[in-house]
CSV table of C-alpha atoms in Angstrom, one decimal:
chain,number,residue,atom,x,y,z
A,111,MET,CA,34.5,37.6,-13.1
A,112,TRP,CA,36.1,34.2,-13.1
A,113,PHE,CA,35.1,33.2,-9.5
A,114,LEU,CA,31.6,34.6,-10.4
A,115,GLY,CA,31.6,32.2,-13.6
A,116,VAL,CA,32.3,29.2,-11.3
A,117,VAL,CA,29.7,29.9,-8.5
A,118,ALA,CA,27.1,30.4,-11.5
A,119,VAL,CA,28.1,27.0,-12.9
A,120,LEU,CA,28.0,25.4,-9.5
A,121,VAL,CA,24.4,27.2,-8.8
A,122,LEU,CA,23.0,26.1,-12.1
A,123,GLY,CA,24.2,22.5,-11.8
A,124,GLY,CA,22.6,22.2,-8.2
A,125,ILE,CA,19.6,23.2,-9.8
A,126,ALA,CA,19.8,20.9,-12.9
A,127,TYR,CA,21.3,18.1,-11.4
A,128,PRO,CA,18.1,16.7,-9.2
A,129,VAL,CA,15.9,17.4,-12.1
A,130,MET,CA,18.2,15.4,-14.4
A,131,ASP,CA,18.7,12.5,-12.1
A,132,TYR,CA,14.8,12.4,-11.7
A,133,LEU,CA,14.7,11.7,-15.3
A,134,GLY,CA,17.4,9.1,-15.2
A,135,VAL,CA,20.1,11.1,-17.0
A,136,PHE,CA,22.6,10.4,-14.0
A,137,SER,CA,21.0,7.6,-12.1
A,138,ASP,CA,20.4,4.1,-12.6
A,139,GLN,CA,16.6,4.6,-13.0
A,140,GLY,CA,15.2,1.7,-15.3
A,141,ASP,CA,18.0,-0.6,-14.4
A,142,PRO,CA,17.0,-4.4,-13.2
A,143,VAL,CA,16.5,-4.6,-9.5
A,144,SER,CA,15.8,-7.8,-7.7
A,145,PHE,CA,14.8,-7.0,-4.2
A,146,GLY,CA,17.2,-9.8,-2.9
A,147,GLN,CA,16.2,-12.7,-5.5
A,148,PRO,CA,18.7,-14.6,-7.2
A,149,GLU,CA,19.4,-13.6,-10.9
A,150,PRO,CA,18.7,-16.2,-13.4
A,151,GLY,CA,21.5,-18.9,-13.4
A,152,GLU,CA,22.8,-18.1,-9.7
A,153,GLY,CA,21.0,-20.9,-8.2
A,154,GLY,CA,20.5,-21.1,-4.5
A,155,GLY,CA,16.7,-21.4,-4.9
A,156,GLN,CA,14.4,-18.7,-3.7
A,157,ALA,CA,15.4,-15.7,-1.9
A,158,GLY,CA,15.6,-16.4,1.8
A,159,GLY,CA,15.1,-20.2,1.5
A,160,ASP,CA,17.5,-23.2,1.4
A,161,SER,CA,15.9,-24.7,-1.5
A,162,GLY,CA,13.0,-22.6,-2.4
A,163,LYS,CA,10.5,-25.2,-1.1
A,164,GLN,CA,7.6,-24.1,1.3
A,165,LYS,CA,7.6,-25.5,4.6
A,166,LYS,CA,3.9,-26.5,5.6
A,167,ASP,CA,4.7,-25.8,9.3
A,168,SER,CA,6.5,-22.3,8.3
A,169,LYS,CA,4.6,-19.0,8.8
A,170,VAL,CA,6.9,-17.7,6.2
A,171,SER,CA,5.9,-17.7,2.2
A,172,PHE,CA,9.2,-17.7,0.5
A,173,PRO,CA,9.0,-16.3,-3.2
A,174,THR,CA,7.1,-18.4,-5.5
A,175,GLY,CA,8.1,-16.8,-8.7
A,176,PRO,CA,7.8,-16.2,-11.6
A,177,LYS,CA,10.3,-13.2,-10.9
A,178,ALA,CA,9.0,-10.1,-12.0
A,179,ASP,CA,11.1,-7.8,-13.9
A,180,PHE,CA,11.4,-4.8,-11.4
A,181,ARG,CA,12.9,-1.6,-12.6
A,182,VAL,CA,14.8,0.8,-10.6
A,183,GLN,CA,12.3,4.0,-9.8
A,184,SER,CA,14.3,5.9,-7.2
A,185,HIS,CA,16.3,5.5,-4.1
A,186,LEU,CA,15.9,6.6,-0.5
A,187,SER,CA,18.8,8.0,1.5
A,188,ASP,CA,19.0,5.0,3.5
A,189,GLY,CA,20.0,2.9,0.2
A,190,THR,CA,16.6,1.1,-0.1
A,191,THR,CA,15.3,1.3,-3.9
A,192,ILE,CA,11.5,1.7,-4.8
A,193,GLY,CA,11.1,-0.4,-8.0
A,194,VAL,CA,8.1,-0.5,-10.6
A,195,VAL,CA,6.7,-3.3,-12.8
A,196,LYS,CA,4.1,-3.5,-15.2
A,197,LEU,CA,2.0,-6.3,-14.2
A,198,HIS,CA,-0.4,-8.3,-16.1
A,199,GLY,CA,-3.0,-9.6,-13.6
A,200,LYS,CA,-3.8,-13.4,-14.3
A,201,LYS,CA,-7.0,-13.0,-12.4
A,202,SER,CA,-8.3,-9.9,-13.4
A,203,GLY,CA,-7.2,-9.5,-16.9
A,204,PHE,CA,-5.9,-6.0,-16.3
A,205,THR,CA,-2.4,-4.8,-16.7
A,206,GLY,CA,-0.9,-1.8,-15.1
A,207,LYS,CA,2.1,-0.7,-13.1
A,208,VAL,CA,3.0,-1.4,-9.5
A,209,TRP,CA,5.6,0.2,-7.5
A,210,VAL,CA,7.2,-1.6,-4.7
A,211,TRP,CA,9.6,-1.1,-1.8
A,212,ALA,CA,11.1,-2.9,1.0
A,213,PRO,CA,12.5,-1.5,4.3
A,214,LYS,CA,16.4,-1.9,4.9
A,215,GLN,CA,15.5,-4.9,7.4
A,216,TYR,CA,14.4,-6.8,4.6
A,217,GLY,CA,18.0,-7.2,3.1
A,218,GLU,CA,19.8,-7.8,6.9
A,219,ALA,CA,21.0,-11.1,7.7
A,220,LYS,CA,19.0,-11.8,10.9
A,221,TYR,CA,15.7,-11.7,8.9
A,222,ALA,CA,17.2,-13.6,5.8
A,223,LYS,CA,14.5,-16.4,6.4
A,224,SER,CA,11.8,-14.3,7.9
A,225,GLY,CA,8.5,-13.4,6.2
A,226,PHE,CA,7.5,-9.6,6.1
A,227,PRO,CA,4.1,-7.7,6.6
A,228,VAL,CA,2.7,-6.3,3.2
A,229,MET,CA,1.1,-3.0,2.9
A,230,ILE,CA,-1.0,-2.1,-0.4
A,231,ALA,CA,-0.8,1.7,-0.6
A,232,LEU,CA,-3.6,3.3,-2.4
A,233,PRO,CA,-3.7,6.8,-3.9
A,234,GLY,CA,-6.6,9.1,-4.2
A,235,GLY,CA,-7.7,11.0,-7.3
A,236,ASN,CA,-7.5,9.2,-10.6
A,237,GLY,CA,-4.5,6.8,-9.1
A,238,TYR,CA,-3.6,6.6,-12.9
A,239,PRO,CA,-1.1,6.3,-14.5
A,240,ASN,CA,0.7,6.7,-11.6
A,241,ASN,CA,0.2,6.0,-7.6
A,242,TYR,CA,1.5,9.3,-6.0
A,243,TRP,CA,2.8,7.2,-3.0
A,244,MET,CA,5.4,5.8,-5.3
A,245,GLY,CA,7.6,9.2,-5.0
A,246,THR,CA,9.5,10.1,-2.2
A,247,ASP,CA,8.4,13.7,-1.6
A,248,LEU,CA,5.3,12.3,0.8
A,249,LYS,CA,7.8,10.4,2.9
A,250,LEU,CA,5.7,7.5,3.2
A,251,GLN,CA,8.5,5.0,2.8
A,252,ALA,CA,10.8,7.3,5.0
A,253,THR,CA,8.0,7.5,7.6
A,254,ILE,CA,7.7,3.6,7.9
A,255,ALA,CA,11.6,3.3,7.7
A,256,LYS,CA,11.7,5.5,10.6
A,257,GLU,CA,8.8,4.3,12.6
A,258,SER,CA,10.0,0.6,12.3
A,259,LEU,CA,13.4,1.4,13.3
A,260,GLU,CA,12.0,3.1,16.6
A,261,GLY,CA,9.7,0.1,17.1
A,262,LYS,CA,6.5,2.2,16.5
A,263,SER,CA,5.7,0.4,13.3
A,264,LEU,CA,6.5,-3.3,11.7
A,265,PRO,CA,8.5,-2.8,8.6
A,266,PHE,CA,6.0,-3.1,5.9
A,267,VAL,CA,6.8,-4.1,2.6
A,268,LEU,CA,5.0,-1.5,0.0
A,269,ALA,CA,3.0,-2.5,-2.9
A,270,MET,CA,1.8,0.8,-4.7
A,271,PRO,CA,-0.5,-0.2,-7.7
A,272,VAL,CA,-2.5,2.0,-9.9
A,273,LEU,CA,-5.9,2.5,-8.6
A,274,ASN,CA,-7.8,2.6,-11.8
A,275,PRO,CA,-7.6,1.8,-15.4
A,276,ASP,CA,-7.8,5.2,-17.0
A,277,ALA,CA,-8.0,8.7,-15.8
A,278,LYS,CA,-11.6,9.2,-16.8
A,279,ASN,CA,-13.7,7.4,-14.1
A,280,TYR,CA,-13.7,6.1,-10.7
A,281,TYR,CA,-14.1,2.3,-10.2
A,282,ASP,CA,-14.4,2.2,-6.6
A,283,GLY,CA,-11.7,-0.6,-6.2
A,284,SER,CA,-14.4,-2.8,-7.4
A,285,ASP,CA,-15.3,-5.4,-10.2
A,286,ILE,CA,-18.2,-3.2,-11.6
A,287,PRO,CA,-20.1,-5.5,-14.3
A,288,GLY,CA,-18.7,-4.7,-17.8
A,289,GLN,CA,-15.6,-3.1,-16.3
A,290,PRO,CA,-11.9,-3.9,-15.9
A,291,LYS,CA,-11.8,-6.0,-12.6
A,292,MET,CA,-10.2,-3.7,-10.3
A,293,GLY,CA,-11.2,-5.3,-7.1
A,294,THR,CA,-9.6,-8.6,-8.3
A,295,TRP,CA,-6.5,-6.8,-9.6
A,296,LEU,CA,-6.1,-5.0,-6.0
A,297,SER,CA,-7.2,-8.0,-3.8
A,298,GLU,CA,-5.6,-10.9,-5.8
A,299,ASP,CA,-3.3,-10.1,-8.5
A,300,VAL,CA,-1.2,-7.4,-6.6
A,301,PRO,CA,-0.7,-9.9,-3.5
A,302,ASP,CA,-0.1,-12.4,-5.8
A,303,LEU,CA,2.9,-10.2,-7.4
A,304,MET,CA,4.1,-9.7,-4.0
A,305,LYS,CA,3.9,-13.3,-2.8
A,306,ALA,CA,6.1,-14.3,-6.0
A,307,ASN,CA,8.7,-12.1,-5.3
A,308,PHE,CA,9.0,-11.1,-1.6
A,309,ARG,CA,9.2,-13.0,1.7
A,310,THR,CA,5.6,-12.5,3.2
A,311,LEU,CA,3.7,-14.2,5.8
A,312,LYS,CA,1.2,-16.7,5.1
A,313,SER,CA,-1.1,-15.5,7.6
A,314,ARG,CA,-3.6,-12.5,7.2
A,315,ASP,CA,-1.9,-11.1,10.3
A,316,GLY,CA,0.7,-10.0,7.6
A,317,TRP,CA,-1.5,-8.4,5.1
A,318,ALA,CA,-2.9,-4.8,5.2
A,319,PHE,CA,-4.1,-1.9,3.0
A,320,MET,CA,-3.6,1.9,3.3
A,321,GLY,CA,-5.2,4.5,1.3
A,322,SER,CA,-6.4,8.0,1.0
A,323,SER,CA,-9.9,9.4,-0.4
A,324,SER,CA,-11.0,7.1,-3.1
A,325,GLY,CA,-8.2,4.8,-2.2
A,326,GLY,CA,-9.0,4.9,1.4
A,327,PHE,CA,-12.5,3.9,0.2
A,328,SER,CA,-11.1,0.9,-1.7
A,329,GLY,CA,-8.8,-0.2,1.0
A,330,LEU,CA,-11.5,0.0,3.9
A,331,LYS,CA,-13.8,-2.2,1.2
A,332,ALA,CA,-11.2,-4.8,0.5
A,333,VAL,CA,-10.5,-5.6,4.2
A,334,LEU,CA,-14.3,-5.8,5.2
A,335,LYS,CA,-14.9,-7.8,1.9
A,336,ASP,CA,-12.0,-10.4,2.4
A,337,PRO,CA,-11.2,-10.5,6.0
A,338,ASP,CA,-9.8,-13.9,5.7
A,339,LYS,CA,-7.0,-12.2,3.5
A,340,PHE,CA,-6.5,-9.0,5.0
A,341,LYS,CA,-6.3,-7.8,8.9
A,342,ALA,CA,-6.1,-3.9,8.8
A,343,VAL,CA,-6.4,-0.9,6.9
A,344,ILE,CA,-5.4,2.8,7.3
A,345,ALA,CA,-8.3,4.7,5.8
A,346,SER,CA,-7.4,8.5,5.2
A,347,GLY,CA,-10.2,10.8,4.6
A,348,PRO,CA,-12.0,7.9,2.9
A,349,ASP,CA,-15.3,7.7,0.8
A,350,ILE,CA,-17.8,5.4,2.8
A,351,VAL,CA,-19.9,4.3,0.4
A,352,PRO,CA,-19.5,3.5,-3.4
A,353,ASP,CA,-20.4,6.2,-5.8
A,354,SER,CA,-18.7,5.6,-9.1
A,355,PRO,CA,-21.4,6.1,-11.8
A,356,LEU,CA,-20.7,3.1,-13.7
A,357,TRP,CA,-22.6,1.2,-11.0
A,358,ALA,CA,-25.7,2.5,-12.9
A,359,GLY,CA,-28.0,-0.3,-13.3
A,360,HIS,CA,-26.0,-2.6,-10.9
A,361,PRO,CA,-27.7,-2.0,-7.5
A,362,ALA,CA,-27.2,-5.5,-6.2
A,363,GLU,CA,-23.6,-5.4,-7.3
A,364,LYS,CA,-23.1,-2.2,-5.8
A,365,ALA,CA,-24.4,-3.0,-2.3
A,366,ALA,CA,-22.1,-6.0,-2.2
A,367,ASN,CA,-19.4,-3.6,-2.2
A,368,ASN,CA,-20.6,-1.1,0.2
A,369,PRO,CA,-18.7,-1.0,3.2
A,370,GLU,CA,-21.7,-0.3,5.6
A,371,LYS,CA,-23.5,-3.4,4.2
A,372,LEU,CA,-20.1,-5.6,4.6
A,373,ALA,CA,-19.5,-4.1,8.2
A,374,GLU,CA,-23.0,-5.3,9.0
A,375,LYS,CA,-22.3,-8.8,7.6
A,376,LEU,CA,-18.9,-9.2,9.2
A,377,ILE,CA,-20.7,-8.0,12.7
A,378,ALA,CA,-23.6,-10.7,12.1
A,379,ALA,CA,-20.6,-13.4,11.4
A,380,LYS,CA,-18.9,-12.5,14.6
A,381,HIS,CA,-15.3,-13.2,13.2
A,382,PRO,CA,-12.8,-12.9,12.0
A,383,ASP,CA,-11.5,-9.3,13.7
A,384,VAL,CA,-10.5,-6.5,11.5
A,385,TYR,CA,-8.7,-3.6,12.3
A,386,LEU,CA,-10.0,-0.2,10.8
A,387,ALA,CA,-7.7,2.9,11.2
A,388,PHE,CA,-9.4,6.1,10.0
A,389,GLN,CA,-7.6,9.4,9.7
A,390,VAL,CA,-9.3,12.6,9.2
A,391,GLY,CA,-7.6,16.0,9.3
A,392,THR,CA,-9.7,18.6,11.1
A,393,LYS,CA,-10.3,20.6,8.2
A,394,GLU,CA,-12.0,18.2,6.2
A,395,HIS,CA,-15.2,19.4,7.0
A,396,THR,CA,-17.5,16.9,4.9
A,397,VAL,CA,-15.6,14.0,5.6
A,398,MET,CA,-15.2,14.0,9.3
A,399,PRO,CA,-19.0,13.6,9.9
A,400,LYS,CA,-19.1,10.5,7.6
A,401,VAL,CA,-16.4,9.0,9.3
A,402,LYS,CA,-17.8,9.4,12.6
A,403,LYS,CA,-21.3,8.3,11.6
A,404,PHE,CA,-19.5,5.0,10.3
A,405,ILE,CA,-17.6,4.5,13.7
A,406,THR,CA,-20.7,5.0,15.7
A,407,GLN,CA,-22.7,2.7,13.9
A,408,TYR,CA,-20.1,-0.2,13.2
A,409,GLY,CA,-17.1,0.6,15.2
A,410,ASN,CA,-16.0,-1.7,17.9
A,411,ARG,CA,-18.8,-4.0,17.6
A,412,GLY,CA,-18.0,-7.6,17.6
A,413,PRO,CA,-15.1,-8.2,15.0
A,414,VAL,CA,-15.2,-4.6,13.7
A,415,LYS,CA,-12.3,-2.9,15.8
A,416,THR,CA,-12.0,0.9,14.9
A,417,ASN,CA,-9.4,3.7,15.8
A,418,LEU,CA,-10.0,7.4,14.7
A,419,GLN,CA,-6.7,9.5,14.3
A,420,VAL,CA,-7.7,13.1,14.2
A,421,ILE,CA,-5.0,15.3,12.6
A,422,GLN,CA,-5.1,18.9,13.8
A,423,GLY,CA,-4.9,21.3,11.1
A,424,GLY,CA,-5.1,18.4,8.4
A,425,GLU,CA,-6.1,18.9,5.0
A,426,HIS,CA,-7.5,16.1,2.4
A,427,ASN,CA,-4.1,15.3,1.2
A,428,GLY,CA,-1.1,12.8,1.3
A,429,LYS,CA,1.2,14.9,3.5
A,430,THR,CA,-1.5,15.2,6.3
A,431,TYR,CA,-1.9,11.5,6.0
A,432,VAL,CA,1.5,10.5,6.3
A,433,GLN,CA,1.7,12.9,9.3
A,434,GLY,CA,-1.2,11.0,11.1
A,435,MET,CA,0.4,7.6,10.4
A,436,ALA,CA,3.3,8.6,12.1
A,437,ASN,CA,1.6,9.9,15.2
A,438,GLY,CA,-0.4,6.8,15.8
A,439,SER,CA,-1.9,5.0,13.0
A,440,LEU,CA,0.8,2.8,12.0
A,441,GLN,CA,1.5,1.7,15.7
A,442,TRP,CA,-2.1,0.8,16.2
A,443,ILE,CA,-2.4,-1.3,13.4
A,444,SER,CA,1.0,-2.7,13.7
A,445,GLU,CA,0.0,-4.0,17.7
A,446,HIS,CA,-2.6,-6.2,15.9
A,447,MET,CA,-0.5,-7.5,13.1
A,448,GLU,CA,2.6,-9.8,12.7
A,449,GLY,CA,6.1,-8.8,11.8
A,450,PRO,CA,9.1,-10.7,10.8
A,451,THR,CA,10.8,-12.7,13.4
A,452,PRO,CA,14.8,-12.3,13.7
A,453,ALA,CA,17.1,-15.5,13.5
A,454,SER,CA,18.2,-16.4,17.0
């Protein structure tokens, strides 16, 4: 009986501990995390720099501040941390949460003065109040960590913002007249947060989006709309045209946020090159034809470079898309982007 009692306690403890740890009972969840920036009063300038001053001839952009109040969300088994902050977007006026993660290489001495590429990862669905890429269950961070150590991916720093301002409507990652400026939030405020707190790259070669479903649309549109700021996107099971009902009465603005129109415009301009990595599962029967049609019409014409990752047995979900990233999409965009340069 004594033995059985001990076993029962251990079993129940094994079940309860992960749940209570997730809730922060036994963890440091909610504690401050700096991602390598000096704490107030420590001195030493900005993280990775001798004095915090930007050098005009450097490819690296050292953190400009102000330092964000990142809090621990969770940890990966490799010791890296996912943090979260509530960001008030100065340019959009919207306030929402952003989760961030830096790969292990970011803290290594040989990369202490190196800029890292940033990937803005967008969820599908409501994308509010959480961004489902912030969890460790879909293994986005673990996949990037593994692929980067194997030389198949750049060691991306991740920004994972909320996609919509509420759970009632889709905003197409755009500045719809009369609505919260989610396009400005995603394309300006979130990058500004990353530049303020991480060593990044000045060039657009270090900036990309990744998204699924409606988030895939938003990332695709952002790269085509601002090719001078962003070079690549992994668009997974994406919508191809804007379809929010909030566009009603605003046809001109809706057309200005249509990836088909934006691709035509970029092809006519002949530069700069953008790299659009599409991912579709073989079970996504309604999505596949739309993606293939877009690639047929605009893919590999002038500056619009495209790649299609077909995921065998894949469905319209995050697990499928992370599998596709590991099977080639991460490597494809990485080959066309810039990574950190280690000290010699």
